[in-house]
Short mmCIF file of C-alpha atoms in Angstrom, two decimals:
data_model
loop_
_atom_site.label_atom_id
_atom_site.label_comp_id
_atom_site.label_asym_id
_atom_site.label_seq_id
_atom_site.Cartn_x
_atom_site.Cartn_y
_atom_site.Cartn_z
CA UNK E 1 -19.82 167.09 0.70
CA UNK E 2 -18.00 164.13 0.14
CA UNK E 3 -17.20 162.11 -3.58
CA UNK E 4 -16.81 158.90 -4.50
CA UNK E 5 -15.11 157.69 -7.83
CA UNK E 6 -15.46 154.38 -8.83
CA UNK E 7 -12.87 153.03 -12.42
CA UNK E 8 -13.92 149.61 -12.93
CA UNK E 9 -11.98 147.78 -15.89
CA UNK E 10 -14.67 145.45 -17.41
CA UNK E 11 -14.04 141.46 -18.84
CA UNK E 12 -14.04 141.44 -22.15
CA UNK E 13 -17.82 140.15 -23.70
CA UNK E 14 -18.71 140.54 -19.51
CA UNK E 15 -20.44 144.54 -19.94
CA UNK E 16 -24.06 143.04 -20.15
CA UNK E 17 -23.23 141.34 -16.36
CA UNK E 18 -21.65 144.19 -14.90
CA UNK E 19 -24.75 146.55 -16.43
CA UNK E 20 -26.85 144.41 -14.63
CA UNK E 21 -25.28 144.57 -11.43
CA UNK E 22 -24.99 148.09 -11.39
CA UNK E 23 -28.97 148.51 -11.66
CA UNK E 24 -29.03 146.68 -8.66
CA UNK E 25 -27.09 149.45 -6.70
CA UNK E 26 -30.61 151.11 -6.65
CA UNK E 27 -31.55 149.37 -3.92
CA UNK E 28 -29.52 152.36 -2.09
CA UNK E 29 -31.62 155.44 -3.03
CA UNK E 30 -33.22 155.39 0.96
CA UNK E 31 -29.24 155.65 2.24
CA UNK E 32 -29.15 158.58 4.54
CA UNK E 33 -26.51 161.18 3.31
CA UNK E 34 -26.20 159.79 -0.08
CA UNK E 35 -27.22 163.03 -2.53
CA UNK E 36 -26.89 160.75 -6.07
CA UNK E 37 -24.44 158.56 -8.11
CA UNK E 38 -24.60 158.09 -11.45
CA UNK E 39 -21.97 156.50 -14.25
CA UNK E 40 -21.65 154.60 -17.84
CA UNK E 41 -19.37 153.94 -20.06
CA UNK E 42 -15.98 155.37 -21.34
CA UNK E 43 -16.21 155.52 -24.63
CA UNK E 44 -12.38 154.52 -25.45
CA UNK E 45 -13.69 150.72 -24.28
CA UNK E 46 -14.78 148.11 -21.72
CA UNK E 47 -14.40 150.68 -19.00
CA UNK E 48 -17.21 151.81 -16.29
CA UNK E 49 -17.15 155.30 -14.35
CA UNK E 50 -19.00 156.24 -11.62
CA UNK E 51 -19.02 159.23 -9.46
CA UNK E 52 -21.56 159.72 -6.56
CA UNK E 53 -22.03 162.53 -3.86
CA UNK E 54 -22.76 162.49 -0.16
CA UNK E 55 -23.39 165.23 2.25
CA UNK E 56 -20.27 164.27 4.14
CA UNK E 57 -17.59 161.42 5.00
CA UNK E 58 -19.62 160.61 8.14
CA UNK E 59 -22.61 159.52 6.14
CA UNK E 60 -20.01 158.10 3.66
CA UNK E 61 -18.33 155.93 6.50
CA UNK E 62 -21.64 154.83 7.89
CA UNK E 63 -22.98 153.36 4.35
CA UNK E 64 -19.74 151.90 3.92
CA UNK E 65 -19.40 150.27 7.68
CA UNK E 66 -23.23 149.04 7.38
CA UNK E 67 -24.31 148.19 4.53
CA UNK E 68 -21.89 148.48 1.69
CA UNK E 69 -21.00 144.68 1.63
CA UNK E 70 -24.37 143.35 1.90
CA UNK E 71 -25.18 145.13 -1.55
CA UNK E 72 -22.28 144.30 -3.42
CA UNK E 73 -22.60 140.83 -2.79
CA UNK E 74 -26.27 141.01 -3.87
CA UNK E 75 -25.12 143.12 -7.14
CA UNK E 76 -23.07 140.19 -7.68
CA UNK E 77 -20.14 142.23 -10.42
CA UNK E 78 -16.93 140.48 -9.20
CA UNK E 79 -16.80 138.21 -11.75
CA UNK E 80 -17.51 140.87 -13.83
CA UNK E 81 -14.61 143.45 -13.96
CA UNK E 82 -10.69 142.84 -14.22
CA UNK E 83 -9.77 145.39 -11.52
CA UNK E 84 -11.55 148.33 -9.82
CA UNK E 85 -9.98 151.70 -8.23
CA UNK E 86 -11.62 153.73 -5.97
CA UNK E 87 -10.87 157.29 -4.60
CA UNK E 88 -12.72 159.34 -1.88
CA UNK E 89 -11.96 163.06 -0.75
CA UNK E 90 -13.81 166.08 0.18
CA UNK E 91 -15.46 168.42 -2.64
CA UNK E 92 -13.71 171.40 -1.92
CA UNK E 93 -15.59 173.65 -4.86
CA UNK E 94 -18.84 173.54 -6.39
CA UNK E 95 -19.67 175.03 -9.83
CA UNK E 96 -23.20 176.61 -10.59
CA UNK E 97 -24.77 175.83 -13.65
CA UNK E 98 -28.95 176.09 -14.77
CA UNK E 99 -30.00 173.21 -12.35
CA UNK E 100 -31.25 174.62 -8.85
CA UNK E 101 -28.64 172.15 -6.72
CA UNK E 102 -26.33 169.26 -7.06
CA UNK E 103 -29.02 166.97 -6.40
CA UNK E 104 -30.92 167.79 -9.15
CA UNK E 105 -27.67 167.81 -11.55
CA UNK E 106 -27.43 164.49 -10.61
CA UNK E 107 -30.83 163.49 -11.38
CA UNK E 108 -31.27 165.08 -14.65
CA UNK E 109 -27.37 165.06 -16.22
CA UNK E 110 -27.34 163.10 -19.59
CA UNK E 111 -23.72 163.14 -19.56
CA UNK E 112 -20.57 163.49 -17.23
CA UNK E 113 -17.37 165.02 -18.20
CA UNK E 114 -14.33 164.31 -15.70
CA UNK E 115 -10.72 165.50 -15.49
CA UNK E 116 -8.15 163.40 -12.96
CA UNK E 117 -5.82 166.15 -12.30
CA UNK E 118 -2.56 165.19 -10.67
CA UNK E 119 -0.76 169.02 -9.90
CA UNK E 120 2.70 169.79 -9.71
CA UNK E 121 3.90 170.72 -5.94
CA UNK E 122 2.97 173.15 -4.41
CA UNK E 123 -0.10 173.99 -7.42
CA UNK E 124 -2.90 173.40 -5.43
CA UNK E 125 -4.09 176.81 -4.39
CA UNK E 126 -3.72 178.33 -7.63
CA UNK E 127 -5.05 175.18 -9.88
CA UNK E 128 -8.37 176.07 -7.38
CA UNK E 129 -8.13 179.81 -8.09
CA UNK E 130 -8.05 178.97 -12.08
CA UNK E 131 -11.33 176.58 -11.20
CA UNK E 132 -13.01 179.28 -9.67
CA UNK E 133 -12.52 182.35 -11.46
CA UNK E 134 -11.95 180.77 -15.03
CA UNK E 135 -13.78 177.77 -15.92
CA UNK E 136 -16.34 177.68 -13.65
CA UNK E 137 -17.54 181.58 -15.21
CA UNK E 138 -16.75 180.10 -18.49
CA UNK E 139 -18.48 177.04 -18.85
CA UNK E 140 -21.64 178.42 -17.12
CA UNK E 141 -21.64 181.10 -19.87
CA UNK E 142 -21.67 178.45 -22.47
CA UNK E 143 -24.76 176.66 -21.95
CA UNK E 144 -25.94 173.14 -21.61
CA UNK E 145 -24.21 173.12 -17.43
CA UNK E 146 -26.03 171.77 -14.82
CA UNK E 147 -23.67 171.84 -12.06
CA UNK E 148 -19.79 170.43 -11.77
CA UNK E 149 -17.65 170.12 -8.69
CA UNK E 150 -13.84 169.42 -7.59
CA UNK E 151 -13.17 166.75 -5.44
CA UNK E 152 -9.92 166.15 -3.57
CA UNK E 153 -8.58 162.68 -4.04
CA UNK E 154 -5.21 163.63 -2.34
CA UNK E 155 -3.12 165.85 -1.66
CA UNK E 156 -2.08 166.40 -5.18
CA UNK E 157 -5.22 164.77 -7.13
CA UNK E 158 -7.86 166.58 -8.10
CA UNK E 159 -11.14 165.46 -9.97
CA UNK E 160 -13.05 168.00 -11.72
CA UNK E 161 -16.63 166.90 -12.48
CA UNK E 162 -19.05 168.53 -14.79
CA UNK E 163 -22.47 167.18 -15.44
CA UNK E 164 -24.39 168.40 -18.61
CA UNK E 165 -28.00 168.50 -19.98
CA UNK E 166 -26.97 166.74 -23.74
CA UNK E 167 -23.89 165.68 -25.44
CA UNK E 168 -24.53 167.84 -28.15
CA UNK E 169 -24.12 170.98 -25.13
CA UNK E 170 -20.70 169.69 -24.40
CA UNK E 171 -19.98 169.12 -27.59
CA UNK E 172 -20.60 172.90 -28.72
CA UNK E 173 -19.06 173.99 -25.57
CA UNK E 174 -15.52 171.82 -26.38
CA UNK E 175 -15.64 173.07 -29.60
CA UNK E 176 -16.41 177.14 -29.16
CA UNK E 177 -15.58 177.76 -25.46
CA UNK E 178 -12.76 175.13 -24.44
CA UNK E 179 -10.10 176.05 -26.39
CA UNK E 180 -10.52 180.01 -24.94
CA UNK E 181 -10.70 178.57 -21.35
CA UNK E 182 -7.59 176.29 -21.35
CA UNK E 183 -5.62 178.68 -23.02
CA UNK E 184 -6.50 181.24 -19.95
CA UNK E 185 -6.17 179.05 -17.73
CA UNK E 186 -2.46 178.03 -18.50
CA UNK E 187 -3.36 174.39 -17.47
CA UNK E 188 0.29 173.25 -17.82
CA UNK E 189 1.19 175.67 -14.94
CA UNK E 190 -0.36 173.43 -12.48
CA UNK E 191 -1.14 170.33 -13.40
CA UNK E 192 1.84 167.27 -14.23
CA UNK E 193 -0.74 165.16 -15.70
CA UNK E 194 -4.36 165.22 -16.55
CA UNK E 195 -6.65 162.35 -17.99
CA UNK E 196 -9.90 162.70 -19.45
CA UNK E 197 -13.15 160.99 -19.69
CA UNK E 198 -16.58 161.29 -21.60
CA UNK E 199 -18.79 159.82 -19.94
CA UNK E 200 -22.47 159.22 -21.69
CA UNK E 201 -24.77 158.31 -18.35
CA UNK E 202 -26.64 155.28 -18.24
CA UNK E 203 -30.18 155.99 -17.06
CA UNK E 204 -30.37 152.86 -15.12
CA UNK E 205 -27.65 153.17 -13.14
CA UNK E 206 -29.00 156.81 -11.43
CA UNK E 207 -29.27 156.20 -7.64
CA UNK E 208 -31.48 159.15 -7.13
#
């Protein structure tokens, strides 16, 4: 599989536009490899996040090479957002959780947790391991998962994406289950820097 994240740094009084635009990214629901995107916003300000999933960079490359332009220009959000970052890589883990595939995460998450993990050198193998064996397990066992995954954005950024069914499940689980985790984990051991985001979804903006 291949992800996609999208940080786009909204206008000030311009959110209403740039929601508006985004609904129009429907229009790519029939795109062949695309498994789901979602997003919304952070909730420390004018700041949209989207993440979306393909079945591989070839299907990624083709959207992107045939028909990527024609629907941005008909979403019409430039004059919307301040600046806009975007980072693709391979998912190199998935995580189980109660829905039957990623696909169906996608369609039914209510809200998206994400860590940008930038690793010390030479980290890599063993920040995986940790995913793996530690916090996949763990959050699974708290309840409220429907699926995560860990995308490689380069060599030494990772992005850790969890999708859950309520913020009220993520909120018990960062309360009762987090604190346990990280503390296993030993997160400063790998990673140099790590930022956060909450991420309530916006309905409208599912491409599903």
């Amino acid at each position: 599989m291949w992800g996609k994240w999208i940080d786009c740094r909204v206008r000030p009084g311009a959110r209403a536009a740039f929601a508006a635009g985004q609904r129009r990214w429907s229009a790519i629901a029939d795109q062949p490899g695309l498994l789901g995107q979602l997003g919304g916003w952070d909730r420390t300000g004018d700041r949209a996040l989207l993440y979306a999933l393909w079945t591989d960079r070839a299907a990624y490359d083709r959207f992107m090479r045939e028909r990527h332009d024609e629907v941005a220009t008909e979403a019409a959000q430039q004059g919307s957002w301040d600046s806009i970052r975007v980072a693709t890589g391979p998912v190199v883990q998935a995580f189980p959780g109660a829905a039957p595939s990623l696909p169906e995460a996608l369609r039914h998450a209510t809200l998206l947790r994400a860590a940008d993990c930038h690793l010390l050198p030479a980290r890599a193998d063993h920040f995986l391991t940790v995913q793996r064996d530690i916090w996949a397990p763990g959050m699974a066992a708290a309840g409220g998962l429907l699926a995560g995954t860990v995308t490689r954005l380069a060599a030494d950024r990772y992005l850790v994406t969890t999708l859950w069914t309520s913020p009220e499940a993520h909120a018990d689980y960062t309360t009762h289950t987090f604190p346990t985790l990280r503390t296993r984990a030993n997160v400063p051991a790998d990673v140099a820097t790590l930022t956060g985001h909450v991420v309530p979804l916006e309905p409208t903006w599912h491409v599903k």
